[in-house]
Coordinates of C-alpha atoms in Angstrom, one line a residue:
Chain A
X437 CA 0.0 0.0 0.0
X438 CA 2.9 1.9 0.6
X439 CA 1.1 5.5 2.0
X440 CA 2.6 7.7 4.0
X441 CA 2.2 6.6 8.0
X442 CA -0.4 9.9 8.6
X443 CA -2.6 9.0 5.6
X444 CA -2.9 5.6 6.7
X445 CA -4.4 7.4 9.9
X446 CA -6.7 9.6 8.7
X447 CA -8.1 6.9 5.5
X448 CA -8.1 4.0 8.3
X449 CA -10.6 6.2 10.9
X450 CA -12.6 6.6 7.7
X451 CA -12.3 2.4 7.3
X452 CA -13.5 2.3 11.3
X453 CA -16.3 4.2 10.1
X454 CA -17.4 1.6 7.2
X455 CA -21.3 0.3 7.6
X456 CA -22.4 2.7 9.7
X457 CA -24.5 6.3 9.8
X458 CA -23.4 9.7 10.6
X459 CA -25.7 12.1 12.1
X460 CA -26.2 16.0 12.0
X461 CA -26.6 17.5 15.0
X462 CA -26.9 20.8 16.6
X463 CA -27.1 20.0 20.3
X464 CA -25.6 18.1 23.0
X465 CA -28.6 16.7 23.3
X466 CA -29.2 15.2 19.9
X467 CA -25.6 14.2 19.9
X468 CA -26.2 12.0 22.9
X469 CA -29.9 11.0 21.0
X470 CA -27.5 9.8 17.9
X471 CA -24.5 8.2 19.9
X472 CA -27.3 6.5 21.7
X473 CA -29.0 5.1 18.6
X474 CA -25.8 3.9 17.3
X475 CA -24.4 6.3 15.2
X476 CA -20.8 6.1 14.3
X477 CA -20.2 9.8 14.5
X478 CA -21.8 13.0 14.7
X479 CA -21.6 16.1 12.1
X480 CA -21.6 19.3 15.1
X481 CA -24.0 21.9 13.1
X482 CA -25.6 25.2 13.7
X483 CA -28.1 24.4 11.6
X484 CA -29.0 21.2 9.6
X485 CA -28.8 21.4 5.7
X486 CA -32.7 21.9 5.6
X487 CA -32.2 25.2 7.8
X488 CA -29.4 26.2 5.7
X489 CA -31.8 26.0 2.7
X490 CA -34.6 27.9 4.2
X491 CA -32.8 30.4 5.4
X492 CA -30.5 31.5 3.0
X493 CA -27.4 33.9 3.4
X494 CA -24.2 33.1 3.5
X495 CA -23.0 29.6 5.7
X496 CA -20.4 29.6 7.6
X497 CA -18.5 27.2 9.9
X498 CA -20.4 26.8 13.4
X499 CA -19.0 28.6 16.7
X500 CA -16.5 26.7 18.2
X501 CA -18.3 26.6 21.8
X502 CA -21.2 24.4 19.6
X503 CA -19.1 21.9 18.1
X504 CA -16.8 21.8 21.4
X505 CA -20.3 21.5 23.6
X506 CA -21.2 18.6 20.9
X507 CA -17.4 17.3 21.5
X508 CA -18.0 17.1 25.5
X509 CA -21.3 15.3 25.1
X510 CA -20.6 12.1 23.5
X511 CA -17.2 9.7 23.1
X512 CA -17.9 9.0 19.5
X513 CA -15.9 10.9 17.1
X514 CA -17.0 14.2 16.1
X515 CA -16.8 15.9 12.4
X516 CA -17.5 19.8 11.3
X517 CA -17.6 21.4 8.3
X518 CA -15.2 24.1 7.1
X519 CA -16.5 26.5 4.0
X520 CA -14.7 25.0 0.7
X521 CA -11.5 26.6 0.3
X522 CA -11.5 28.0 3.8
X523 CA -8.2 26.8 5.3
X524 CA -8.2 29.5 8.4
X525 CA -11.8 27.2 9.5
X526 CA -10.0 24.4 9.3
X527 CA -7.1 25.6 11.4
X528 CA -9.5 26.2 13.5
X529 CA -11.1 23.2 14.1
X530 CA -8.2 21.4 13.9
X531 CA -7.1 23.2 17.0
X532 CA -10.1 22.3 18.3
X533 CA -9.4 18.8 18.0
X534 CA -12.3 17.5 16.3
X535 CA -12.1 14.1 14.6
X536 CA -13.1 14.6 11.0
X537 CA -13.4 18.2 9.0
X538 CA -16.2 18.0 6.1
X539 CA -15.1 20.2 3.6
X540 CA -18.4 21.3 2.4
X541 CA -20.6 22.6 -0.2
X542 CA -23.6 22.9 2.3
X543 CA -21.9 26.1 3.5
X544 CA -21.0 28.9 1.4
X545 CA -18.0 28.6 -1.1
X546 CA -15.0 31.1 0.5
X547 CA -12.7 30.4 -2.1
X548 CA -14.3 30.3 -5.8
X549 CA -11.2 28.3 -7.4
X550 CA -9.4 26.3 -4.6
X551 CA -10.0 23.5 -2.6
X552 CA -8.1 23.0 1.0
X553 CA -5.0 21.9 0.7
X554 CA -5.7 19.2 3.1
X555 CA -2.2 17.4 2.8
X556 CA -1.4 20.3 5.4
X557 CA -3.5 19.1 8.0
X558 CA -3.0 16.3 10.7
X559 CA -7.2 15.7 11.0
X560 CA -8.2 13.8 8.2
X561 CA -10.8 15.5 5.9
X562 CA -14.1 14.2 4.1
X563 CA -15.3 16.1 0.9
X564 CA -18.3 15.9 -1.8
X565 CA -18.3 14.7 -4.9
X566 CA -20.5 14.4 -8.1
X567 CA -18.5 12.0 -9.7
X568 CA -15.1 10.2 -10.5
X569 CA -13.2 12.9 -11.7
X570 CA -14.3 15.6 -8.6
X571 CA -13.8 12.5 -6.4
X572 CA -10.0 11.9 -7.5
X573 CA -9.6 15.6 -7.5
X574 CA -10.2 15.5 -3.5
X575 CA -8.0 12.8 -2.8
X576 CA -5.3 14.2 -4.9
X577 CA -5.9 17.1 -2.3
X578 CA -5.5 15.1 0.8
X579 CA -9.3 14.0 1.5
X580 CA -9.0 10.5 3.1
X581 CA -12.5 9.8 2.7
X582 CA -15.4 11.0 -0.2
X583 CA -18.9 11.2 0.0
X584 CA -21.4 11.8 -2.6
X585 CA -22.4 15.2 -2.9
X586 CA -26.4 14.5 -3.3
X587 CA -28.4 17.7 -2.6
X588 CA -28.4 18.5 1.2
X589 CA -31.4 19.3 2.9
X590 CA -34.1 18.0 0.4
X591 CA -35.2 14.7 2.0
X592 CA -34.9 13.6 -2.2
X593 CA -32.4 10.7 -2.8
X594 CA -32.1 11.1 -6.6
X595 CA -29.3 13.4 -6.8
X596 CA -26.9 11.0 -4.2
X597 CA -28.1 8.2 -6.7
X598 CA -27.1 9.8 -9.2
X599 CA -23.7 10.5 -8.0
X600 CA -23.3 7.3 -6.8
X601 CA -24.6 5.9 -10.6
X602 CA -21.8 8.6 -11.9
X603 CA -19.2 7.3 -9.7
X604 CA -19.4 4.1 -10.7
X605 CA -20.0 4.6 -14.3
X606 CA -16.6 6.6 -14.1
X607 CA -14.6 3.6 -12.8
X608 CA -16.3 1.4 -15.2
X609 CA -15.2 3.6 -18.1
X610 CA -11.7 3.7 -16.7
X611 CA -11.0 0.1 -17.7
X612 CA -11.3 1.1 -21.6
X613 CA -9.4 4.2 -21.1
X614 CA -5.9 5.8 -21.3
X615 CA -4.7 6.4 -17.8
X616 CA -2.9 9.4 -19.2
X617 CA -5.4 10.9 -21.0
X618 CA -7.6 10.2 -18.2
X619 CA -5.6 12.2 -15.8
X620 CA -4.8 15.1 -17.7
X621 CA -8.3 15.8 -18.6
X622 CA -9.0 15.3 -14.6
X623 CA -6.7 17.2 -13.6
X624 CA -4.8 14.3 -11.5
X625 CA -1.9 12.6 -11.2
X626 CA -1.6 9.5 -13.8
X627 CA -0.3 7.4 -10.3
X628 CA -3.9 8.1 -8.6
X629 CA -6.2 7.1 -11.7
X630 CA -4.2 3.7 -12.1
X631 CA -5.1 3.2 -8.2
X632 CA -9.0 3.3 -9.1
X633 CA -8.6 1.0 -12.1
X634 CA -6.2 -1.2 -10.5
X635 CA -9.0 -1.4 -7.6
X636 CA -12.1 -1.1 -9.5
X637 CA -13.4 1.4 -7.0
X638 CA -12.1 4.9 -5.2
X639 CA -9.2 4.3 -3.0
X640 CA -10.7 5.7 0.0
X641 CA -13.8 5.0 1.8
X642 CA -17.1 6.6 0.1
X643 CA -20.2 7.3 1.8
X644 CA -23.3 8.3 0.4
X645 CA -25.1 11.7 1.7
X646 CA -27.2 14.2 0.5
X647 CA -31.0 13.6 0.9
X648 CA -31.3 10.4 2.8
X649 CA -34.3 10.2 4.8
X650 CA -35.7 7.0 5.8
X651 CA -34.2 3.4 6.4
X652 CA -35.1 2.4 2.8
X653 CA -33.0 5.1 1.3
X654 CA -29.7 4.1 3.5
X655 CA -30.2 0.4 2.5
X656 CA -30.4 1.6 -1.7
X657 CA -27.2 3.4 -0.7
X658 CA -25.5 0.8 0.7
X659 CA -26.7 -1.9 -2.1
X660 CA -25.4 0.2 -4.8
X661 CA -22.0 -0.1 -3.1
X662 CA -21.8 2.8 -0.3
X663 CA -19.6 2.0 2.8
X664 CA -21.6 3.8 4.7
X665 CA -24.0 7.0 5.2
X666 CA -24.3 10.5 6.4
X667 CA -27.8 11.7 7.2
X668 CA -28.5 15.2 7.4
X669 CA -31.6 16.6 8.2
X670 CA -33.2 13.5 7.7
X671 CA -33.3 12.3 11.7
X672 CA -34.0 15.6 13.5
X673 CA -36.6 16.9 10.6
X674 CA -38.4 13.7 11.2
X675 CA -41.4 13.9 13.3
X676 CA -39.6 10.8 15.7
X677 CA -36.0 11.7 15.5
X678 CA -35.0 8.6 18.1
X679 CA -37.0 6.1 16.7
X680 CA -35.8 7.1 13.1
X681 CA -32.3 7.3 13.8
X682 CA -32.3 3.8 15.3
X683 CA -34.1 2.2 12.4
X684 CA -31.2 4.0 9.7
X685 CA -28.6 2.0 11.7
X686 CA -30.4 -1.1 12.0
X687 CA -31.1 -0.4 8.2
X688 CA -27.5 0.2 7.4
X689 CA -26.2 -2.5 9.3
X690 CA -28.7 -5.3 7.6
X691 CA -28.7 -3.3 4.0
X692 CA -29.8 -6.6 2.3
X693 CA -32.1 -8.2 4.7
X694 CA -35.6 -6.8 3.4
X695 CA -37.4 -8.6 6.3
X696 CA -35.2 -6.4 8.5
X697 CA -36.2 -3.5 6.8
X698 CA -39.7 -4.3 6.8
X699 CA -39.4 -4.5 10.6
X700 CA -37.2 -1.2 10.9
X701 CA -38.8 1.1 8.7
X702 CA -42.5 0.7 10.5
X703 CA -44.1 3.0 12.5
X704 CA -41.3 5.1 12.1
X705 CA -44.2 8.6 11.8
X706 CA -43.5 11.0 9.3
X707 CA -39.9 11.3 7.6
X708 CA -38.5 14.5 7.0
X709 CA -40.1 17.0 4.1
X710 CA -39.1 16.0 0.9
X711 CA -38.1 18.6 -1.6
X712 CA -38.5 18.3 -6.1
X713 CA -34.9 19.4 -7.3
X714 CA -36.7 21.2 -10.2
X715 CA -38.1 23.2 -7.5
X716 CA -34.6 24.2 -6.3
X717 CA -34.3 27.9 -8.4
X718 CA -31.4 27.6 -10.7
X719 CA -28.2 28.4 -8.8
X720 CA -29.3 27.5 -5.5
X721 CA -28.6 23.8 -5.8
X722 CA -25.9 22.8 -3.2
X723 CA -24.1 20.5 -5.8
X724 CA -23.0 22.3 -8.2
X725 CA -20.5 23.8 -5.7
X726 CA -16.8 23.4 -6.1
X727 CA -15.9 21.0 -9.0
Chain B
X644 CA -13.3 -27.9 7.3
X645 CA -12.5 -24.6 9.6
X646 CA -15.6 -21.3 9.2
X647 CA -14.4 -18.4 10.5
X648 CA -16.9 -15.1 10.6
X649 CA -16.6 -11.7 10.7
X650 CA -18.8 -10.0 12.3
X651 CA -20.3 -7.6 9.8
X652 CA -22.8 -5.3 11.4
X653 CA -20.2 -2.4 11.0
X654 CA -17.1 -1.3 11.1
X655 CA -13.3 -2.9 9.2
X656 CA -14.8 -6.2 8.2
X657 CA -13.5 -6.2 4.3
X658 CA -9.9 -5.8 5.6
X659 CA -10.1 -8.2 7.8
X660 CA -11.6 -10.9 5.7
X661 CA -8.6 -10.4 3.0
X662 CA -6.5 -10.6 5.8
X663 CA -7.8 -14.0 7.3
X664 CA -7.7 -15.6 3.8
X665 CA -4.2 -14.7 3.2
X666 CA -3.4 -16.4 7.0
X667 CA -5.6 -19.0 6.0
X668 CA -3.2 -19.4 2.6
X669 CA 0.1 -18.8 4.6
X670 CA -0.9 -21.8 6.8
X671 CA -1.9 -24.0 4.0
X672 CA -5.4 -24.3 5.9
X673 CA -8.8 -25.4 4.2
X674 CA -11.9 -23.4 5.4
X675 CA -14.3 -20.5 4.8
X676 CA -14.4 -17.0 5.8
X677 CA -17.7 -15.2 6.2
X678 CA -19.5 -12.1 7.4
X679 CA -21.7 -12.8 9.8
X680 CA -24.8 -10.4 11.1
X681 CA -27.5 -13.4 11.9
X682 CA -28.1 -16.1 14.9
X683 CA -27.6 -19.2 12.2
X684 CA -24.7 -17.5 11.1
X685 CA -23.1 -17.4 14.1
X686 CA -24.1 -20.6 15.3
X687 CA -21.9 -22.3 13.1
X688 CA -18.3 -20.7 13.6
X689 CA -15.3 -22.0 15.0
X690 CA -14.3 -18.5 15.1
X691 CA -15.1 -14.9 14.9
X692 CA -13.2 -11.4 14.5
X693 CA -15.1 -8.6 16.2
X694 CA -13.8 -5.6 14.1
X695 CA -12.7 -1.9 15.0
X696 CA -15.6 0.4 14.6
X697 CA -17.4 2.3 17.1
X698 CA -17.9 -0.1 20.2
X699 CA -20.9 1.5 20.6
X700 CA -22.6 0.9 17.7
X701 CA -21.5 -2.7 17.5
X702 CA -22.7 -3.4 21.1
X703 CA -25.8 -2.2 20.5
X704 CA -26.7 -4.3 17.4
X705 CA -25.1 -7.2 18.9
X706 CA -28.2 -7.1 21.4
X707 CA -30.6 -5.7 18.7
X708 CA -29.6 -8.4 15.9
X709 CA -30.3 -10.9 18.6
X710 CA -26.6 -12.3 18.9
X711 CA -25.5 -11.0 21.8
X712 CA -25.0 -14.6 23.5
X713 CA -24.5 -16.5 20.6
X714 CA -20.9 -14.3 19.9
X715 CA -20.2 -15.0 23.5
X716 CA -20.1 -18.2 23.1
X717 CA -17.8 -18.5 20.0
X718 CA -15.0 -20.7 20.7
X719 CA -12.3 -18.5 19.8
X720 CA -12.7 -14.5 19.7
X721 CA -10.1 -11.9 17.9
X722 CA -11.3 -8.2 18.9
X723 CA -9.6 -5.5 17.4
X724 CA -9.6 -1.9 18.9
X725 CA -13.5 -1.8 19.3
X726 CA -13.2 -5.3 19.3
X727 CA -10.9 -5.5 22.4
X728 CA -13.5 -3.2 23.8
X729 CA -16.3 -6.0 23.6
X730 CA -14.0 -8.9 24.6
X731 CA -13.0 -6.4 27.8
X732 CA -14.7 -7.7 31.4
X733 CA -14.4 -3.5 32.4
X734 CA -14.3 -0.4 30.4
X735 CA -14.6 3.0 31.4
X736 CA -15.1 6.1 29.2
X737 CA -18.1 4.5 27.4
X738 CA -21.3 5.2 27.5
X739 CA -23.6 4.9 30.8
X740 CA -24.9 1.3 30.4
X741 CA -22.7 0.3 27.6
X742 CA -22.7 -3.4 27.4
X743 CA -19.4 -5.4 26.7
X744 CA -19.0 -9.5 25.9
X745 CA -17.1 -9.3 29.4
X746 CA -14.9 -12.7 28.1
X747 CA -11.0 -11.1 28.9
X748 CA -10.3 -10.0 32.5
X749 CA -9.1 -6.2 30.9
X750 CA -9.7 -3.1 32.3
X751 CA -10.1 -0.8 29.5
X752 CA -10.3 3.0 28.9
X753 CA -12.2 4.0 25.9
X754 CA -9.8 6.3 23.3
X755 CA -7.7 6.1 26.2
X756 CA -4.7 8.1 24.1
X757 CA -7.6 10.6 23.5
X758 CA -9.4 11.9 19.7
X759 CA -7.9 11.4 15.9
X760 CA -5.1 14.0 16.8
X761 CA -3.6 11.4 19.6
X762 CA -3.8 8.6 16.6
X763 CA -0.1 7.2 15.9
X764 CA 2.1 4.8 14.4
X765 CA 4.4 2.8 15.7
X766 CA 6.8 -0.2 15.1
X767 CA 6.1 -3.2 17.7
X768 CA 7.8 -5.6 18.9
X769 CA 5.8 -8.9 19.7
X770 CA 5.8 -12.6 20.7
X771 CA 4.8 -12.9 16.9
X772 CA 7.5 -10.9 15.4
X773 CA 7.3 -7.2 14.3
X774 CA 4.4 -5.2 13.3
X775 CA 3.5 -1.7 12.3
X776 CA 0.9 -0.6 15.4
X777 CA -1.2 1.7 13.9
X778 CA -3.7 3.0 16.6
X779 CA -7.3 4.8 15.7
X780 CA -8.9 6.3 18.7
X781 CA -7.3 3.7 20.2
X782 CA -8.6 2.3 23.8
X783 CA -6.2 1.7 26.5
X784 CA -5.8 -1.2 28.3
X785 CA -5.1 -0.1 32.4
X786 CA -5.0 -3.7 33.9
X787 CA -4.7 -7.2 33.3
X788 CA -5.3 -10.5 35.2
X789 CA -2.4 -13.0 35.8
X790 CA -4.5 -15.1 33.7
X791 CA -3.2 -13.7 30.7
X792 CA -0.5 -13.4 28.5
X793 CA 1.0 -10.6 27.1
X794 CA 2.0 -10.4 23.6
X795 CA 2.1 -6.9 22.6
X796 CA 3.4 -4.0 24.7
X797 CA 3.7 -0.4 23.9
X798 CA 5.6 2.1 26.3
X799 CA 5.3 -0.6 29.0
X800 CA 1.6 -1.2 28.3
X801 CA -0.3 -3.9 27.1
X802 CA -1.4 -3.4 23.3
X803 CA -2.0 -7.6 22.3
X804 CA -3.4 -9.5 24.9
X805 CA -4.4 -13.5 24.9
X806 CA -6.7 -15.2 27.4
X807 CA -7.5 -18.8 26.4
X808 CA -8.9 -18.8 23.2
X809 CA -9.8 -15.0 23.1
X810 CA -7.3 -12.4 21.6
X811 CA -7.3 -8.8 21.6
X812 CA -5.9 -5.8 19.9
X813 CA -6.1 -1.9 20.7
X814 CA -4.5 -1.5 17.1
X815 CA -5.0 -2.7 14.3
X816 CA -3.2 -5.6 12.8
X817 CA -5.7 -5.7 9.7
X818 CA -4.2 -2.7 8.4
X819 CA -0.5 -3.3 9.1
X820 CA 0.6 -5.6 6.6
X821 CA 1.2 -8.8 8.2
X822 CA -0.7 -11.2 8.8
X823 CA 0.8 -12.6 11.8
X824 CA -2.3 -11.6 14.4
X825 CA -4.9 -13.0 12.0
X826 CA -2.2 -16.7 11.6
X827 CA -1.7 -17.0 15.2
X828 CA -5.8 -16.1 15.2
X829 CA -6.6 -19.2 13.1
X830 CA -4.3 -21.6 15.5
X831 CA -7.0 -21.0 18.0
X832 CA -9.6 -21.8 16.0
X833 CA -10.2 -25.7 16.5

């Protein structure tokens, strides 16, 4: 495998994490609500993606006396997001001494061309992506883990399907390919694009997130080939948020037992508020930031 | 014919599966590897590998996949990091009510070096030769029994402990590149 020592850190916390659900949270409380349901690790938010949404303005990284509050709370690991680009939020966090930074398009853009040099950094960083080529783009960067990008705080699954679909599709296309040509059109070293083919997937563990709201929705995740999940707004925008959050992990950890899910996803009351993407005005879908 | 399972309900369980076959290979032994979430599953191992992952999680689905008992009574038991938290009789830093297996007579602190800053690397020397210890949020084992033999030591603590059949781990040998853990793993197995 031959990585350096502090990358096989920060992608083997990410390996730790495999099969199970990470949870937005804004509180203490919900933290202890998640780490009690059996969440592998907390997101410490302001406000979930769906707040974001609604209302507007520009996003920013969350006060440090949150996410340390959120850090006290529970002895799972704990991940915050930093504005793409932002390297002084990261620093920040970082002193902290959070587990995991989510570079992330849910908050608003800081730097309109750059990504965070994340080799810099001792925490390990997670990042979005849409498909193979934003994926390898992120690594190349230093991200030790990838997520889809799906489209946060909409409750609607088809855009983290679709990335996932993309993702795939990518690798699959790979095989017939020049490496070289490959990599210069991705902007990416030749070294990192024979990795993926060599592997037949990304070389770092990739969760799905963006718009997962009920069990069903983590198990299609994880049965297209997802190590895992993030859900968002989907467990605190639920009308049960205990009783939902339990029944994601119990759906993630028995993706391909439908009886299971059967059992899980019942009497759950209502999931989240689900959102049309065509509805999203042009410009205001999450997504689309940094390529 | 040997069946060893993983126990799959989260966490490392691909690495160590490629990890347990290439033992398996080394040792010129026949058998099968397999995740395991369900009672029948279980039911039928010689042997099982509780993963790292978050000991929290795993206890808890233990209990809610209705396995619980049937991993305790597995004849032989590698856990590794979260793992060695389940196989520990007492652990502290958990949560309040967080259930362990209880099999090893371990006193265990939870991320005992502290979060992903404290994580480190670092060459150890064992009863089963060297190995790169690479600890995540690694637990810390405080005390030990006399019942049990130490195999790995880091700074003067215990980092690889055996009791009987049951073996534990607060790093990770399934991400080290030996395979020496998982050999000595399958020796228990009858």
């Amino acid at each position: 495998m031959g990585m350096e020592p502090e990358f096989k850190l920060k992608s083997g916390l990410a390996r730790m994490l495999k099969g199970g659900v990470i949870m937005d949270v804004v509180s203490p409380d919900q933290a202890r609500i998640a780490e009690k349901a059996g969440a592998v690790a907390v997101m410490a938010l302001e406000r979930v993606p769906a707040d974001i949404r609604s209302s507007g303005g520009v996003a920013r990284m969350s006060d440090p006396e949150t996410i340390k509050g959120i850090m006290d709370a529970v002895s799972i690991p704990v991940m915050a997001k930093v504005r793409i680009g932002h390297f002084a939020e990261a620093q920040i966090l970082e002193a902290l001494g959070v587990d995991y930074i989510d570079e992330s398009e849910v908050l608003t853009p800081a730097d309109p061309e750059f990504h965070v040099d994340k080799r810099e950094f001792r925490i390990p960083f997670v990042c979005g992506a849409r498909n193979l080529g934003e994926a390898l783009r992120r690594i190349n960067e230093g991200a030790a883990m990838i997520r889809t990008k799906g489209e946060a705080g909409t409750g609607n699954i088809v855009e983290a399907v679709r990335h996932i679909r993309e993702i795939k599709k990518g690798i699959e296309e790979l095989v017939k390919m020049d490496t070289r040509e490959y990599a210069e059109e991705a902007g990416v070293p030749e070294e990192l694009v024979a990795e993926a083919r060599a592997a037949g997937r990304l070389p770092v563990v990739n969760f799905a997130a963006g718009g997962i709201a009920t069990p069903a929705d983590a198990s299609l995740c994880m049965q297209m080939g997802c190590d895992g999940v993030f859900v968002g707004s989907g467990i605190f925008k639920s009308s049960a948020p205990e009783k939902m959050a339990g029944a994601i992990v119990e759906a993630v950890a028995n993706y391909r037992d439908a009886g299971k899910l059967a059992s899980v996803s019942s009497g759950l009351g209502r999931a989240m508020e689900g959102l049309e993407i065509s509805d999203i005005p042009e410009g205001q879908r999450l997504s689309e930031r940094g390529v | 014919m040997m069946k060893v399972g993983v126990l799959a309900l989260q966490g490392a369980v691909s690495e160590h599966i490629e990890y347990l076959k290439k033992a398996m290979e080394k040792l010129g032994l026949e058998g099968e590897i397999l995740e395991v979430r369900r009672r029948g599953e279980v039911r039928e191992l010689d042997g099982i590998v509780l993963p790292g992952g978050e000991s929290t999680a795993l206890s808890l689905l233990l209990r809610k996949n209705g396995i619980f008992e049937d991993v305790r009574g597995v004849g032989a038991i590698m856990g590794t990091c979260a793992g060695a938290v389940l196989l520990s009789k007492n652990i502290s830093g958990g949560v309040a009510g967080q259930e362990t297996l209880g099999l090893m007579d371990i006193g265990l602190v939870r991320n005992g070096y502290g979060g992903q800053l404290e994580s480190f690397c670092a060459p150890l020397e064992t009863s089963l030769g060297a190995i790169e210890g690479i600890f995540i949020r690694a637990p810390v084992i405080e005390s030990v029994s006399g019942g049990l033999t130490v195999l790995a030591e880091h700074l003067g603590m215990p980092v690889g402990v055996q009791q009987g059949n049951y073996l534990a781990t607060t790093f990770h040998p399934e991400l080290s590149g030996s395979t020496a853990f998982h050999e000595h793993f399958l020796k228990l197995n009858k």
